[in-house]
XYZ file of C-alpha atoms in Angstrom:
415
model
C 0.016 -0.003 -0.024
C 0.979 3.624 -0.456
C 1.706 5.298 2.841
C 0.188 8.626 3.416
C 2.476 11.979 4.105
C 2.321 13.475 7.548
C 2.615 17.116 8.271
C 2.810 19.343 11.287
C -0.256 21.899 11.323
C -0.285 23.018 15.169
C 2.075 23.640 18.129
C 1.636 24.406 21.873
C 3.984 24.486 24.818
C 3.939 25.209 28.544
C 7.818 24.975 29.442
C 10.437 26.597 31.954
C 11.047 29.101 29.258
C 7.581 30.255 28.619
C 3.998 29.466 28.871
C 3.099 29.349 25.112
C 5.015 27.865 22.222
C 5.970 31.290 20.833
C 7.394 32.534 24.184
C 9.294 29.182 24.649
C 10.905 29.456 21.320
C 11.919 33.081 21.625
C 13.560 32.618 24.997
C 15.331 29.604 23.468
C 16.734 31.425 20.596
C 17.798 34.058 22.916
C 19.685 31.386 25.185
C 17.688 32.081 28.350
C 18.257 29.571 31.181
C 15.012 28.506 33.021
C 16.867 27.256 35.961
C 16.220 28.638 39.454
C 15.937 27.624 43.045
C 12.899 25.310 43.679
C 9.803 26.956 44.752
C 7.265 24.056 44.614
C 8.446 22.718 48.023
C 11.281 23.480 50.676
C 14.422 21.686 49.069
C 16.736 23.024 51.608
C 17.696 19.501 52.899
C 18.251 18.093 49.494
C 21.621 17.896 47.712
C 20.122 19.642 44.688
C 17.992 22.659 45.416
C 17.163 23.984 42.084
C 15.263 23.097 38.970
C 13.605 24.309 35.723
C 10.180 25.026 36.942
C 7.170 26.398 34.873
C 6.792 29.954 35.930
C 3.584 32.088 36.327
C 1.114 29.214 35.898
C -1.994 29.511 37.777
C -4.359 26.626 37.071
C -7.393 28.786 37.985
C -6.594 30.690 34.570
C -7.489 27.410 32.719
C -9.709 25.223 34.858
C -12.443 25.485 37.270
C -12.440 24.090 40.807
C -14.018 20.855 39.998
C -11.562 20.174 37.249
C -8.657 21.109 39.365
C -9.579 18.379 41.905
C -9.453 15.849 39.021
C -6.239 16.792 37.439
C -2.632 16.031 38.418
C -0.282 18.725 37.471
C 1.105 16.794 34.512
C -2.335 16.464 33.022
C -3.148 20.244 33.581
C 0.262 21.048 31.505
C -1.083 18.368 28.840
C -4.251 20.132 28.428
C -2.790 23.633 28.314
C -0.301 22.600 25.684
C -3.015 20.651 23.717
C -5.519 23.580 23.873
C -2.933 25.748 22.149
C -1.754 23.426 19.600
C -5.400 22.583 18.662
C -6.276 26.352 18.353
C -3.166 26.807 16.248
C -4.172 24.088 13.783
C -7.827 25.108 13.933
C -8.608 21.334 14.575
C -11.685 22.135 16.681
C -13.654 23.222 13.678
C -16.983 21.706 12.919
C -15.758 20.544 9.442
C -13.160 18.138 11.340
C -14.428 14.196 11.480
C -13.846 13.664 15.009
C -13.851 9.963 14.422
C -10.601 10.378 12.533
C -8.758 12.365 15.117
C -6.716 10.679 17.742
C -4.642 11.673 20.798
C -1.377 9.953 21.784
C 0.441 11.338 24.826
C 3.813 10.713 26.524
C 4.624 10.823 30.212
C 7.504 9.127 31.871
C 6.123 9.235 35.220
C 2.724 10.801 35.311
C 0.885 11.882 38.367
C 3.743 11.684 40.914
C 2.395 14.694 42.705
C -0.904 12.855 43.475
C 0.816 9.829 44.387
C 3.044 11.500 46.788
C 0.202 13.489 48.386
C -2.205 10.476 48.786
C 0.591 8.243 50.370
C 1.617 10.954 52.727
C -1.876 11.601 53.665
C -2.296 7.931 54.599
C 1.096 7.722 56.466
C 0.307 10.606 58.658
C -3.170 9.368 59.438
C -4.305 6.711 62.077
C -4.137 3.725 59.472
C -7.723 4.097 58.378
C -7.605 3.913 54.410
C -9.003 7.362 53.484
C -8.007 7.832 49.793
C -9.509 10.304 47.243
C -11.710 8.673 44.667
C -9.737 10.429 42.159
C -6.379 9.201 43.364
C -5.901 6.551 40.599
C -7.665 8.591 37.641
C -5.308 11.468 38.660
C -2.187 9.325 38.864
C -2.197 7.169 35.828
C -0.089 8.166 32.792
C -2.576 7.676 30.189
C -5.385 9.704 31.580
C -3.758 12.889 29.955
C -4.769 11.857 26.528
C -8.073 10.763 27.875
C -8.827 14.154 29.286
C -7.927 15.874 25.927
C -10.066 13.552 23.825
C -13.039 13.838 26.104
C -12.781 17.753 25.966
C -12.846 17.841 22.136
C -14.594 14.642 21.378
C -11.697 13.082 19.467
C -12.642 9.534 19.111
C -9.709 8.190 17.260
C -6.823 5.959 18.641
C -6.269 7.080 22.163
C -3.321 6.092 24.427
C -0.297 7.003 26.416
C 3.337 6.140 25.681
C 5.813 5.336 28.427
C 9.488 4.975 27.508
C 11.180 7.275 30.218
C 12.832 10.230 28.517
C 11.892 9.011 25.023
C 8.079 8.829 25.908
C 6.850 11.877 23.847
C 8.922 11.049 20.765
C 7.506 7.528 20.932
C 4.111 9.225 20.979
C 4.948 11.225 17.939
C 6.339 8.185 16.325
C 3.156 6.062 16.664
C 0.827 9.069 15.551
C 2.956 9.513 12.500
C 2.878 5.676 11.788
C -0.917 5.286 12.291
C -1.517 8.305 9.936
C 0.843 6.837 7.201
C -1.283 3.598 7.463
C -4.740 5.571 7.187
C -5.966 4.903 10.582
C -6.685 8.623 11.431
C -6.538 11.891 9.610
C -4.893 13.790 12.425
C -3.437 13.418 16.026
C -2.869 15.530 18.988
C 0.296 14.299 20.254
C 3.247 15.215 22.583
C 4.060 14.893 26.248
C 4.086 16.435 29.784
C 5.726 15.938 33.096
C 5.478 17.417 36.548
C 8.032 15.464 38.703
C 9.623 18.373 40.499
C 8.648 17.269 44.157
C 10.251 15.574 47.039
C 9.906 12.071 45.457
C 11.203 13.055 42.088
C 13.855 15.147 43.125
C 15.164 12.792 45.649
C 14.950 9.828 43.454
C 17.162 11.325 40.896
C 19.445 12.636 43.356
C 20.117 9.356 45.048
C 21.089 8.151 41.644
C 23.526 10.806 41.151
C 21.987 11.795 37.924
C 21.382 15.532 38.575
C 23.690 18.547 38.766
C 24.348 19.739 42.318
C 25.665 23.310 41.302
C 23.613 24.979 44.028
C 25.668 28.141 43.865
C 24.931 28.815 40.074
C 21.644 27.409 39.130
C 21.245 29.021 35.672
C 24.623 27.594 34.407
C 24.003 24.106 35.949
C 23.086 22.410 32.938
C 26.118 22.107 31.049
C 25.811 19.476 27.984
C 29.277 18.668 26.371
C 31.135 20.894 28.906
C 34.116 19.527 30.801
C 32.317 20.520 34.202
C 29.185 18.855 33.406
C 27.827 17.116 36.581
C 24.287 15.836 35.402
C 21.069 17.126 34.158
C 18.688 19.538 35.711
C 15.026 18.644 36.383
C 12.518 20.338 34.099
C 8.689 20.250 33.883
C 5.878 21.237 31.472
C 4.780 20.047 28.268
C 4.450 20.521 24.539
C 1.928 19.567 21.969
C 2.237 18.850 18.114
C -0.670 18.416 15.708
C 0.134 15.826 13.163
C -2.068 15.652 10.168
C -2.367 13.522 6.894
C -0.872 16.185 4.134
C -3.978 15.903 1.649
C -6.465 16.448 4.588
C -4.440 19.477 5.842
C -4.268 20.959 2.353
C -7.979 20.325 1.736
C -9.004 22.257 4.731
C -6.470 25.011 4.113
C -4.399 24.408 7.226
C -1.089 26.141 7.966
C 1.505 23.675 7.452
C 4.698 24.160 9.403
C 6.779 21.150 7.999
C 6.710 17.440 7.011
C 7.535 14.576 9.338
C 9.513 12.260 7.430
C 10.954 9.547 9.698
C 10.809 7.961 13.030
C 13.047 5.412 14.597
C 12.836 3.305 17.622
C 15.615 0.942 19.184
C 16.742 -0.491 22.349
C 20.205 -0.411 23.865
C 19.611 -3.653 25.586
C 22.820 -2.739 27.653
C 21.972 -1.077 31.121
C 19.152 0.128 33.371
C 20.439 3.910 33.218
C 23.807 4.121 31.271
C 23.901 4.511 27.527
C 25.691 1.853 25.300
C 29.290 3.148 25.471
C 29.782 3.090 21.754
C 26.300 4.823 21.201
C 25.090 1.481 19.409
C 21.435 2.031 20.058
C 21.656 5.754 19.435
C 23.394 4.970 15.935
C 20.594 2.629 14.955
C 17.718 4.654 15.814
C 19.075 7.611 13.812
C 19.699 5.416 10.815
C 16.121 3.927 11.272
C 14.516 7.566 11.250
C 16.385 8.622 8.271
C 15.644 5.343 6.417
C 11.777 5.869 6.377
C 11.630 8.195 3.519
C 15.351 7.646 2.107
C 16.783 10.760 3.952
C 20.402 10.646 3.122
C 22.459 11.665 6.275
C 24.132 14.500 3.963
C 20.750 16.175 3.900
C 20.367 16.661 7.684
C 21.197 20.347 8.685
C 20.506 20.307 12.616
C 20.321 17.742 15.404
C 18.592 18.512 18.619
C 20.470 15.984 20.704
C 19.418 14.159 23.711
C 22.373 15.995 25.426
C 21.442 15.752 29.078
C 24.900 16.862 30.337
C 25.712 13.571 31.967
C 29.506 12.442 31.597
C 28.728 9.228 29.761
C 25.672 10.193 27.632
C 27.043 13.176 25.758
C 30.190 11.148 24.829
C 28.150 8.039 23.551
C 25.583 10.501 21.563
C 28.375 12.182 19.767
C 30.089 8.939 18.891
C 26.985 7.700 17.225
C 26.634 10.912 15.502
C 29.972 10.580 13.898
C 29.378 6.917 13.039
C 26.005 7.752 11.258
C 27.119 10.948 9.589
C 30.827 10.574 8.706
C 32.367 13.759 7.626
C 29.026 15.387 7.222
C 28.927 15.325 11.161
C 31.363 18.214 10.925
C 28.936 20.266 8.673
C 25.959 19.887 11.042
C 24.598 22.180 13.533
C 24.218 20.305 16.882
C 22.520 21.750 19.957
C 21.018 20.622 23.342
C 18.185 22.773 24.176
C 18.126 20.989 27.718
C 20.856 23.646 28.583
C 18.073 26.145 28.761
C 14.708 23.877 29.437
C 16.400 21.410 31.774
C 15.370 17.785 31.195
C 11.504 17.491 31.001
C 11.830 13.752 31.109
C 8.699 12.400 29.192
C 7.976 15.517 27.901
C 11.435 16.321 26.635
C 11.084 14.744 23.031
C 7.790 16.957 22.322
C 9.756 20.300 23.304
C 12.750 19.288 21.286
C 10.886 18.203 18.298
C 8.896 21.632 18.616
C 12.676 23.218 18.575
C 13.389 21.393 15.360
C 10.063 22.469 13.640
C 10.700 25.976 14.443
C 14.437 26.055 13.267
C 13.041 24.941 10.091
C 10.450 27.555 9.945
C 12.532 30.340 11.155
C 16.062 29.586 9.825
C 17.929 29.581 13.099
C 19.518 26.962 15.420
C 18.932 27.318 19.099
C 22.058 27.266 21.157
C 23.867 24.987 23.581
C 24.391 27.419 26.533
C 26.687 27.183 29.460
C 29.683 26.201 27.703
C 32.894 27.096 29.497
C 35.359 24.434 28.925
C 36.015 22.046 26.142
C 36.005 18.254 26.996
C 39.046 16.471 25.740
C 36.998 13.057 25.642
C 34.445 15.113 23.017
C 35.285 15.803 19.394
C 35.499 19.626 19.677
C 35.605 19.975 15.772
C 31.724 19.190 15.908
C 29.680 22.534 15.800
C 27.679 22.076 18.926
C 26.302 25.749 18.602
C 27.843 26.816 21.839
C 26.230 29.773 23.840
C 24.831 31.614 20.701
C 21.917 30.677 18.417
C 23.237 30.535 14.643
C 21.390 31.579 11.534
C 21.071 28.542 9.096
C 18.773 27.553 6.167
C 17.349 24.278 7.972
C 15.808 21.912 5.662
C 16.116 18.770 7.369
C 16.055 18.537 11.356
C 16.585 15.444 13.495
C 15.558 14.938 17.220
C 17.119 12.202 19.447
C 15.708 11.053 22.891
C 17.013 8.245 24.944
C 15.533 6.874 28.214
C 16.279 4.957 31.201
C 15.926 1.304 30.328
C 17.806 1.641 26.973
C 14.719 3.171 25.076
C 15.816 5.203 22.060
C 13.561 7.297 19.585
C 14.404 9.671 16.941
C 12.268 11.749 14.510
C 13.178 13.588 11.319
C 11.259 16.752 10.094
C 11.686 18.367 6.493
C 10.667 21.605 5.112
C 7.919 21.324 2.433
């Protein structure tokens, strides 16, 4: 069968850099750091006391009192990002066949704030089991796409993807493949996460996965820098409307670009560490490029996983050099996690949005906080340090790699 083409027709975001897609992108291009001391709770006793929190978000601006009682923060972020993307794409039109619109949403953790609050409440009580009847519906990670579908009446395929930090890239990949197969005309896809609480911070801290640079939070996320000491936790979400090309064209939708490839692999190596030679990363990029026969030399920009962990940054650059050969030195490469922090399950959606906007605006966002070259890395690569660079971006690739060895990549191309 002839596979259908898939395009991007809407964007939405709520991130540590801004509460809309436009604000997020503007601050990303300007190299703004979203890191600051934690305000969600008192982190004074934690080894890490800062994160990239969403700022100026008041749920009362978006939800009534009853809705707020039924929504964990990660689901609130999901709905806010989806609302913006749906409005941007004009997907809530009466002319749309809602039976052919689906929602696939990624979250690595889901309602951890709800889980913590309910368990704390029980532990502090007299042992009598008093749990909120919304406990389970608020906590489960797949509830976000459920809420979005119920709000808009979208009755197409609906589910959540959970693959740690690759979750929302897997959501995008699944939506892409289902549209290609003719199973839906459009999808609301993306991801959200809200794990900056005692349990989330404590868990990552005990793994020694996150930075402890409490004296200078804004420069703490340092991908590819010699002094990198782990990622900075982030939160928020982003939504991307994917649509079958002829369907989008027929209704006169604005088209940002085309999604032309999605790859998925496993490292099959370690719980948290990447394959030292970047084997899974290499194969996932090759898989994404092969979907529509994109030659590696066509790629202009890679938004890398780039978490600022000592092992991960080395493995990913090795993989890039293997896949792209000499062309690796002609690419722009950047890690926007240096600004947003690591949004965990939502990271892929935010970074895919960065690729889409790089194609539309002809500018590559920077990897900020670079102070010293790492001799273990190939410093001849253009890692777009500290300042955005203008470039005519025709093809952009986004990488996400998750704990458990999950790898996912997507490729976007200008029409």
